[in-house]
JSON list of C-alpha atoms in Angstrom, two decimals:
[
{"chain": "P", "resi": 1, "resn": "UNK", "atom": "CA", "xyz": [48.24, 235.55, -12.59]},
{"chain": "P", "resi": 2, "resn": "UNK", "atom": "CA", "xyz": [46.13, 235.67, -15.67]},
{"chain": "P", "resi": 3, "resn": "UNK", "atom": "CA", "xyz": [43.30, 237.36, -14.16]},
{"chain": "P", "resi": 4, "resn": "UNK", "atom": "CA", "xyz": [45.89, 239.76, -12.04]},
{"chain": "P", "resi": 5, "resn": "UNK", "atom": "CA", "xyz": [44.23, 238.64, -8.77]},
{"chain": "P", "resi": 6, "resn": "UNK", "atom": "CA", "xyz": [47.27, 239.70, -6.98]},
{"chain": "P", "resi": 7, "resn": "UNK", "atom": "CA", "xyz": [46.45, 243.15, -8.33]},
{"chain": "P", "resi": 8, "resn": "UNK", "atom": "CA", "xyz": [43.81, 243.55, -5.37]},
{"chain": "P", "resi": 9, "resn": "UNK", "atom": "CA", "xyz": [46.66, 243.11, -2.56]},
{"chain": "P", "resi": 10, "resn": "UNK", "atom": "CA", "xyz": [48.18, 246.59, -3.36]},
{"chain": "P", "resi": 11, "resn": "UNK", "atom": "CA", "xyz": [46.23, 250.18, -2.34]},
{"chain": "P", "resi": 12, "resn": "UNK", "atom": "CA", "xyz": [43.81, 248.92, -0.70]},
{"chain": "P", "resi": 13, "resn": "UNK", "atom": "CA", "xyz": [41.51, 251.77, 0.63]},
{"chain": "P", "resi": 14, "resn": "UNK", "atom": "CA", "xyz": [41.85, 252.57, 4.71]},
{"chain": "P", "resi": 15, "resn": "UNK", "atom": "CA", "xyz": [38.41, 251.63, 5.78]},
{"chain": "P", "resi": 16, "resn": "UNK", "atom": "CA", "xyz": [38.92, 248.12, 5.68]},
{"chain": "P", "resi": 17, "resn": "UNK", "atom": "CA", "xyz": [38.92, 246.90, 9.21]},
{"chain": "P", "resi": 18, "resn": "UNK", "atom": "CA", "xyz": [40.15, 243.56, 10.44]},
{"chain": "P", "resi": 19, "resn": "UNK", "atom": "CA", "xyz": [37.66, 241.43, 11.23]},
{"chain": "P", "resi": 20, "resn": "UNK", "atom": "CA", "xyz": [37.82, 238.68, 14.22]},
{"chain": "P", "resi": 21, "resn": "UNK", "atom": "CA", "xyz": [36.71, 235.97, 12.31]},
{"chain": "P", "resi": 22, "resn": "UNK", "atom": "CA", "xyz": [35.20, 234.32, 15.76]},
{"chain": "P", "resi": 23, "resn": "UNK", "atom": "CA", "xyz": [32.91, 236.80, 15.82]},
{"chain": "P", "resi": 24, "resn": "UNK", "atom": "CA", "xyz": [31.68, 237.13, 12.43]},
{"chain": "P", "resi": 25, "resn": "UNK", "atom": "CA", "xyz": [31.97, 233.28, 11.07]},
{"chain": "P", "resi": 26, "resn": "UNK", "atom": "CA", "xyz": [30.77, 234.79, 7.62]},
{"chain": "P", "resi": 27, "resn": "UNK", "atom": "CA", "xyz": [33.92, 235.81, 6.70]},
{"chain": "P", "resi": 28, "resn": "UNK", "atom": "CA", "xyz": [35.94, 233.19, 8.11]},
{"chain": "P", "resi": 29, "resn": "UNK", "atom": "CA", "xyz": [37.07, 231.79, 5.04]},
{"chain": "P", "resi": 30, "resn": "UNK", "atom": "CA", "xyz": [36.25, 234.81, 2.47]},
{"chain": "P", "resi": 31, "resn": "UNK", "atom": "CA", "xyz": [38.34, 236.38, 0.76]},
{"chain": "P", "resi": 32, "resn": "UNK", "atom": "CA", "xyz": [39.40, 239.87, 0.79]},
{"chain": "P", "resi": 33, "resn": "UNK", "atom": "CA", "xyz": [38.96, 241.55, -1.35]},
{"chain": "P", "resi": 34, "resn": "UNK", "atom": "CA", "xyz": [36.11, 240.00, -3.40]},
{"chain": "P", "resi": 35, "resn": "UNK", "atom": "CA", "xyz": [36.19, 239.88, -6.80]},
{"chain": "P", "resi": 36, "resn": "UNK", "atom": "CA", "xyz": [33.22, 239.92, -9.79]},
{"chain": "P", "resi": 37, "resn": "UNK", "atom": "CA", "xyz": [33.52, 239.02, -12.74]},
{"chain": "P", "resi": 38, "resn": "UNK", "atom": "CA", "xyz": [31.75, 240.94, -15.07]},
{"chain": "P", "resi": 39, "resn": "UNK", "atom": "CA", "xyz": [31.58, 240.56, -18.77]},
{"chain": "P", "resi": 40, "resn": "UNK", "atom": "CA", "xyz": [29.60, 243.70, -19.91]},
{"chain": "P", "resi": 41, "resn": "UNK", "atom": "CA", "xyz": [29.16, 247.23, -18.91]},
{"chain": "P", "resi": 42, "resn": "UNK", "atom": "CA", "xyz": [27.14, 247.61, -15.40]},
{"chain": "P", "resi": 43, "resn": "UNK", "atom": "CA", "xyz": [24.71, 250.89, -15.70]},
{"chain": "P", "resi": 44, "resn": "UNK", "atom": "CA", "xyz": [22.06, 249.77, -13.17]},
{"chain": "P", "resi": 45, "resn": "UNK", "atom": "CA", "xyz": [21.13, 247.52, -10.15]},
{"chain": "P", "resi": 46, "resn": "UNK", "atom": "CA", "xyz": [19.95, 245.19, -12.73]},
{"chain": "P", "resi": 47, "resn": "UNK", "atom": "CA", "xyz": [23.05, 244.89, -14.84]},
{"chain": "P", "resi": 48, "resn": "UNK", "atom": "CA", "xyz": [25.05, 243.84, -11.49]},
{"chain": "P", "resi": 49, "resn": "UNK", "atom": "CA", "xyz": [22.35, 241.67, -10.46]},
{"chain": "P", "resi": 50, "resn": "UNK", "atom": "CA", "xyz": [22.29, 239.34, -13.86]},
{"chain": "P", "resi": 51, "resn": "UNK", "atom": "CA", "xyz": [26.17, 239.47, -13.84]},
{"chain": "P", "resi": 52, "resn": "UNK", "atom": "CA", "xyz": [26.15, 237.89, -10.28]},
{"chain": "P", "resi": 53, "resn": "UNK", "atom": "CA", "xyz": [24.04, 235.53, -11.30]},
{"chain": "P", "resi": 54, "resn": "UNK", "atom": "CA", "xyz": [25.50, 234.58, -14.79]},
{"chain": "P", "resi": 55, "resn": "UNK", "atom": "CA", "xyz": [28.95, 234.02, -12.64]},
{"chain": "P", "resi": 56, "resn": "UNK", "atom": "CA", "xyz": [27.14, 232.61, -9.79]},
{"chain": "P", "resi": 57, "resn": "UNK", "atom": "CA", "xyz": [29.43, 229.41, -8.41]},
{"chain": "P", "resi": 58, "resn": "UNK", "atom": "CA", "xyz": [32.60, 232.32, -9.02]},
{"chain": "P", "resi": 59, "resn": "UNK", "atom": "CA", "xyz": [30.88, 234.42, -6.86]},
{"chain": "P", "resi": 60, "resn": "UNK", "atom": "CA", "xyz": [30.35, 231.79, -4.07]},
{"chain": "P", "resi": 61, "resn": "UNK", "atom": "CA", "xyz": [33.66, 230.52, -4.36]},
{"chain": "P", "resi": 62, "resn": "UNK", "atom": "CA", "xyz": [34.82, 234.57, -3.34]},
{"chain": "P", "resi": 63, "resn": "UNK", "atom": "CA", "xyz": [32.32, 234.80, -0.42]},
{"chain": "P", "resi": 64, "resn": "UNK", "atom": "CA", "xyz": [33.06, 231.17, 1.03]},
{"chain": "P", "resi": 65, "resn": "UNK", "atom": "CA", "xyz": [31.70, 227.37, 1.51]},
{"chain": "P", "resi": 66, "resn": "UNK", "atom": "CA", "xyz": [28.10, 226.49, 1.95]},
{"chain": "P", "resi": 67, "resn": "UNK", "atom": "CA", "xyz": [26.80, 228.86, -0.28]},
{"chain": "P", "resi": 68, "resn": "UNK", "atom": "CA", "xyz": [23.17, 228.31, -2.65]},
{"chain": "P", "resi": 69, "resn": "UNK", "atom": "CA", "xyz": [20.96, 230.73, -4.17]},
{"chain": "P", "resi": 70, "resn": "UNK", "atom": "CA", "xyz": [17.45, 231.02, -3.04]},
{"chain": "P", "resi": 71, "resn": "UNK", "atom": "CA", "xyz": [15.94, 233.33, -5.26]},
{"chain": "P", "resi": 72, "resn": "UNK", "atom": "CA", "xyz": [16.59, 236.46, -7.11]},
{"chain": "P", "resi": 73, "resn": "UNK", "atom": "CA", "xyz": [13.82, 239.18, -6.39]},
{"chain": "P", "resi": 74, "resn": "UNK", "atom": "CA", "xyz": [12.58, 237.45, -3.68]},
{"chain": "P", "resi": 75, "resn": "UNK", "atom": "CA", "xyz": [9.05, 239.12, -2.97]},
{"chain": "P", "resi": 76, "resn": "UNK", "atom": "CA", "xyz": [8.49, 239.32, 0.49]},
{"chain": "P", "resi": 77, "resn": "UNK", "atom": "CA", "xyz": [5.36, 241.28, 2.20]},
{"chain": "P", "resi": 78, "resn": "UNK", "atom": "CA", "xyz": [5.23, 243.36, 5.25]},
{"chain": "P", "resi": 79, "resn": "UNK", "atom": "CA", "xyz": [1.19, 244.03, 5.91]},
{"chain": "P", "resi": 80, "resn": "UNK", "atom": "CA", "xyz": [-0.46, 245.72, 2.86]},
{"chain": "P", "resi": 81, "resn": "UNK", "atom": "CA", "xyz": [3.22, 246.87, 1.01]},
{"chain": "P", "resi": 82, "resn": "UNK", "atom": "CA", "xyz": [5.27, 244.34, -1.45]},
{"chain": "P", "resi": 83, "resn": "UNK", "atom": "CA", "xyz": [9.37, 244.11, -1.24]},
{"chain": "P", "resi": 84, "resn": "UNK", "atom": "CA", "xyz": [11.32, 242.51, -3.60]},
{"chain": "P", "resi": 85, "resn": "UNK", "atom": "CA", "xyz": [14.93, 241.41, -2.08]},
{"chain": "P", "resi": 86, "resn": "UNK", "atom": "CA", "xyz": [17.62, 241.47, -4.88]},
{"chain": "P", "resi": 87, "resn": "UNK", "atom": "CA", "xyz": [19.25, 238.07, -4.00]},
{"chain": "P", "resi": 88, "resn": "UNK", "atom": "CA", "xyz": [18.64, 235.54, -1.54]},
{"chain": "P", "resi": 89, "resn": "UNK", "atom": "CA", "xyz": [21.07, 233.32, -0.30]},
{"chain": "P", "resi": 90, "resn": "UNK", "atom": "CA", "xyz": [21.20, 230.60, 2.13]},
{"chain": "P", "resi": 91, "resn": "UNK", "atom": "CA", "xyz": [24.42, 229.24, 3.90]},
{"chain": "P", "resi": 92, "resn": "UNK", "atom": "CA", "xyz": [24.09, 225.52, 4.87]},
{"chain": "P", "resi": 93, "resn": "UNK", "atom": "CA", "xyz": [27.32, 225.84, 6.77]},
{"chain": "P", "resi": 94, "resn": "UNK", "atom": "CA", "xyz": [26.36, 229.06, 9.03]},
{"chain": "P", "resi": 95, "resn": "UNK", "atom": "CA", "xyz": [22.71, 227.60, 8.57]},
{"chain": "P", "resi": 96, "resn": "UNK", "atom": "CA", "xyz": [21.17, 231.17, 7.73]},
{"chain": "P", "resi": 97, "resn": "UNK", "atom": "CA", "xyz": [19.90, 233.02, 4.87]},
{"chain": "P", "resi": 98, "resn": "UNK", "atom": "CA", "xyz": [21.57, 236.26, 3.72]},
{"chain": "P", "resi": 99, "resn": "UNK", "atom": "CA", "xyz": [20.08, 238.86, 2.11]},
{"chain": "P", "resi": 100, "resn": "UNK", "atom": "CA", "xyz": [21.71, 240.83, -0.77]},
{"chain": "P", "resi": 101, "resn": "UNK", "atom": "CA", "xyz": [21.15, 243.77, -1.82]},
{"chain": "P", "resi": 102, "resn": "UNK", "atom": "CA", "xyz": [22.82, 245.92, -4.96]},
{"chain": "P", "resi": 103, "resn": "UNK", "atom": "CA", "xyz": [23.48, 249.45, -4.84]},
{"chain": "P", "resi": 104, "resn": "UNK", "atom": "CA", "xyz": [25.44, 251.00, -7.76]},
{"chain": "P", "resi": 105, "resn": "UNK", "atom": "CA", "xyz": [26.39, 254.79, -5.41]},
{"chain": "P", "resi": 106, "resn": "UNK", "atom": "CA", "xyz": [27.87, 255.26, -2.00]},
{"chain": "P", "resi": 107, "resn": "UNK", "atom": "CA", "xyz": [26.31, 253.45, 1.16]},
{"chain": "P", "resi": 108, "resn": "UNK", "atom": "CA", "xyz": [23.52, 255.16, 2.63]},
{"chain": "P", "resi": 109, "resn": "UNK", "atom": "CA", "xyz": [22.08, 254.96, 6.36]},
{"chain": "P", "resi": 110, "resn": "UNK", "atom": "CA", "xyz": [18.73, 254.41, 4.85]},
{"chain": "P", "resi": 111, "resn": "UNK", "atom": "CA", "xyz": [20.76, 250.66, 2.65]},
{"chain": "P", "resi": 112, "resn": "UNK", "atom": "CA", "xyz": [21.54, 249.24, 6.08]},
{"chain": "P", "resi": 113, "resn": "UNK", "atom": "CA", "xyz": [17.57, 250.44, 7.17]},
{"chain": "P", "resi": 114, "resn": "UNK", "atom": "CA", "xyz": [16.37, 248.44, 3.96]},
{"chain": "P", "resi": 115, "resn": "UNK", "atom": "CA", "xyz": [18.17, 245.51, 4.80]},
{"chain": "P", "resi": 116, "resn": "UNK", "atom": "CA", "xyz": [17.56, 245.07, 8.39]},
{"chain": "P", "resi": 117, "resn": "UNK", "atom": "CA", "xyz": [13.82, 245.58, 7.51]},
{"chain": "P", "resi": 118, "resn": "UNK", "atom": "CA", "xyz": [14.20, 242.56, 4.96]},
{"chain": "P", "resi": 119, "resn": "UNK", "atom": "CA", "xyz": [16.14, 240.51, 7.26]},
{"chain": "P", "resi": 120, "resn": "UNK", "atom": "CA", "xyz": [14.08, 240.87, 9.85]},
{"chain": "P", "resi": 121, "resn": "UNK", "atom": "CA", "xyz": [11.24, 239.99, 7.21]},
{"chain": "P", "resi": 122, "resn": "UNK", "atom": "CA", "xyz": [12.88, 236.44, 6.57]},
{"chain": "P", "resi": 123, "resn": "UNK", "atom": "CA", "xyz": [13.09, 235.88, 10.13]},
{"chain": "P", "resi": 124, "resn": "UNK", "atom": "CA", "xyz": [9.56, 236.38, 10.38]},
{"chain": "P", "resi": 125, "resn": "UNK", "atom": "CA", "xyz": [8.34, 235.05, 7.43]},
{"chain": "P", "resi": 126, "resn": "UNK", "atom": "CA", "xyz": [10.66, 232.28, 6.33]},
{"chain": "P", "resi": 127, "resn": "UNK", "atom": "CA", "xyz": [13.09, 231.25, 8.31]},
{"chain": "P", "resi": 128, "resn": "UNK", "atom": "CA", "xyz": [12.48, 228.47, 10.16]},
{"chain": "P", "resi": 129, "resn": "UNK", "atom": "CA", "xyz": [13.01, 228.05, 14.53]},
{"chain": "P", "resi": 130, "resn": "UNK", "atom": "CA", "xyz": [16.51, 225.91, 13.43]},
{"chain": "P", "resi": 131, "resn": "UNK", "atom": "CA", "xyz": [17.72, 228.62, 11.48]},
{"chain": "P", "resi": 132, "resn": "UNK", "atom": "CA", "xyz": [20.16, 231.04, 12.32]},
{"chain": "P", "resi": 133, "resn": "UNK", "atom": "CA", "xyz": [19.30, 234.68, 12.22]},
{"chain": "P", "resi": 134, "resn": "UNK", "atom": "CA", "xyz": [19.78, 236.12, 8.60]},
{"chain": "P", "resi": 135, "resn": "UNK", "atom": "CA", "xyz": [22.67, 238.13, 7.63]},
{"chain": "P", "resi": 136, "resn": "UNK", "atom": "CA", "xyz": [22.75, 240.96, 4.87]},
{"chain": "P", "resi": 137, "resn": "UNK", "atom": "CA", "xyz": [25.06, 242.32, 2.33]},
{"chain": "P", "resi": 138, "resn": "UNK", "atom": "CA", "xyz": [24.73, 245.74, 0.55]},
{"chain": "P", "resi": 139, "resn": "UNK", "atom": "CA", "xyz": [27.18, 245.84, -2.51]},
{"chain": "P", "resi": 140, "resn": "UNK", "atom": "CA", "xyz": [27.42, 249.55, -3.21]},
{"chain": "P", "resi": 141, "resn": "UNK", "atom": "CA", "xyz": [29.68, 250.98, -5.69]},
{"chain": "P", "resi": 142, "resn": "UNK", "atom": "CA", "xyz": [32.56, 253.76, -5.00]},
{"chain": "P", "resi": 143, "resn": "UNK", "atom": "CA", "xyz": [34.63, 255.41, -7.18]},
{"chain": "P", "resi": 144, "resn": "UNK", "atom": "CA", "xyz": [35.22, 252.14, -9.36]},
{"chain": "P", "resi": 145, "resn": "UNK", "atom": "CA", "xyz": [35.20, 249.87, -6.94]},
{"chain": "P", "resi": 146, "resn": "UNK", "atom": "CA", "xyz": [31.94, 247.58, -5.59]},
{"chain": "P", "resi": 147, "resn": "UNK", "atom": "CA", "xyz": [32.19, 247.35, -1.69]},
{"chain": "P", "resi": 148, "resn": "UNK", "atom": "CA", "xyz": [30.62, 244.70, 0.19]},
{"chain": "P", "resi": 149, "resn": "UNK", "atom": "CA", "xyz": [28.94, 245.61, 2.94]},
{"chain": "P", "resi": 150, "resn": "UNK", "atom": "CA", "xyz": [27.88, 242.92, 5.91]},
{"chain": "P", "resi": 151, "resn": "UNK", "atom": "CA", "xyz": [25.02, 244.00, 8.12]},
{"chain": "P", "resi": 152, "resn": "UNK", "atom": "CA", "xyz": [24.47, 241.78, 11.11]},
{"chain": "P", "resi": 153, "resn": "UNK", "atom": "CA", "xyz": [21.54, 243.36, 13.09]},
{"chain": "P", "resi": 154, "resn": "UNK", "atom": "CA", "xyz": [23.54, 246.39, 14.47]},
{"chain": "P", "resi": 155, "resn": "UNK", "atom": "CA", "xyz": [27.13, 245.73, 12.91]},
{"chain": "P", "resi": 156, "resn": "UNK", "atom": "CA", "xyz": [28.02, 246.95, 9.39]},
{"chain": "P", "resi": 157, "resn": "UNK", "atom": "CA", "xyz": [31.57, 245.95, 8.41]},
{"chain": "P", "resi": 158, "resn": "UNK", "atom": "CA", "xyz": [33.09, 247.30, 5.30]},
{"chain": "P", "resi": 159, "resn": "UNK", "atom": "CA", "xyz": [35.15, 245.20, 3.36]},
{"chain": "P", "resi": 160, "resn": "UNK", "atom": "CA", "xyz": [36.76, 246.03, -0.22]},
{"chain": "P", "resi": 161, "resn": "UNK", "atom": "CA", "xyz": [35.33, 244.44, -3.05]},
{"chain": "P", "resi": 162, "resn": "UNK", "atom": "CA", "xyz": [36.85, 244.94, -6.79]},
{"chain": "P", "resi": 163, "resn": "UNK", "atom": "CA", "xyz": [35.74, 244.43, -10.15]},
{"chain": "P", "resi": 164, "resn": "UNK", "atom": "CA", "xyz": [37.30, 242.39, -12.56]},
{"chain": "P", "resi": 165, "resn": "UNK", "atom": "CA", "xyz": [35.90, 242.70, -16.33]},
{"chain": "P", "resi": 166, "resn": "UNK", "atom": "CA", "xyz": [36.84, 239.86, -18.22]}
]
């Protein structure tokens, strides 16, 4: 009640779709919508980024069970050129690594691009033959609203994800 959590139950937008939670095991037991907590003004990628971070076990405890941070730009390398992944994640649980990436405008067709190339980069490169193939997340911003984004090779489900500023 404090934090007005039950604030994010009313107008939600109409692209949120139902997800079959059989299908995409991810979301299972997330909530929706997300929140983040953010405790100072967000003006770049960055800003988001360190705010994730600085609420870190919050912001697992809105996307699920199992969750651990990896790194934060994560350099990976495709041939001669150098990437840097925002956040990676790994989900005992699902046993697969998820890729995160922060956009602060609209989603593009060339976000999803990006992070296929990087999940398919961590399959390549380090995930391991046990491992589950990685999932991403693209955390754009609309309006003044962040929306979380899930791309699982050819799927992209939208999912509403609101800021709360403490």
């Amino acid at each position: 009640m404090k934090s007005n959590a039950y604030e994010r139950l009313i107008n939600k937008p109409e692209k949120i779709e139902i997800i079959n939670s059989q299908k995409y095991s991810i979301t299972s037991s997330m909530k929706n919508p997300i929140i983040i907590k953010v405790t100072n003004q967000i003006t770049t990628e960055k800003d988001l980024e360190l705010s994730i971070l600085s609420n870190l076990s919050f912001f697992f405890s809105q996307l699920g069970e199992g969750f651990a941070l990896v790194d934060h730009q994560y350099k990976i390398t495709n041939g001669k050129n150098n990437y840097f992944i925002d956040v990676l994640l790994f989900n005992y649980k699902l046993n697969c690594f998820i890729v995160v990436e922060l956009k602060l405008r609209n989603l593009r067709k060339e976000d999803k691009a990006q992070v296929e190339l990087y999940m398919k980069l961590v399959d390549e490169q380090v995930k391991e033959p046990h491992h589950n193939k990685t999932i991403g997340i693209v955390i754009t911003k609309e309006s003044d609203e962040f929306i979380v984004n899930f791309v699982k090779r050819e799927d992209i489900i939208l999912l509403n994800y609101e800021l709360e500023k403490n």
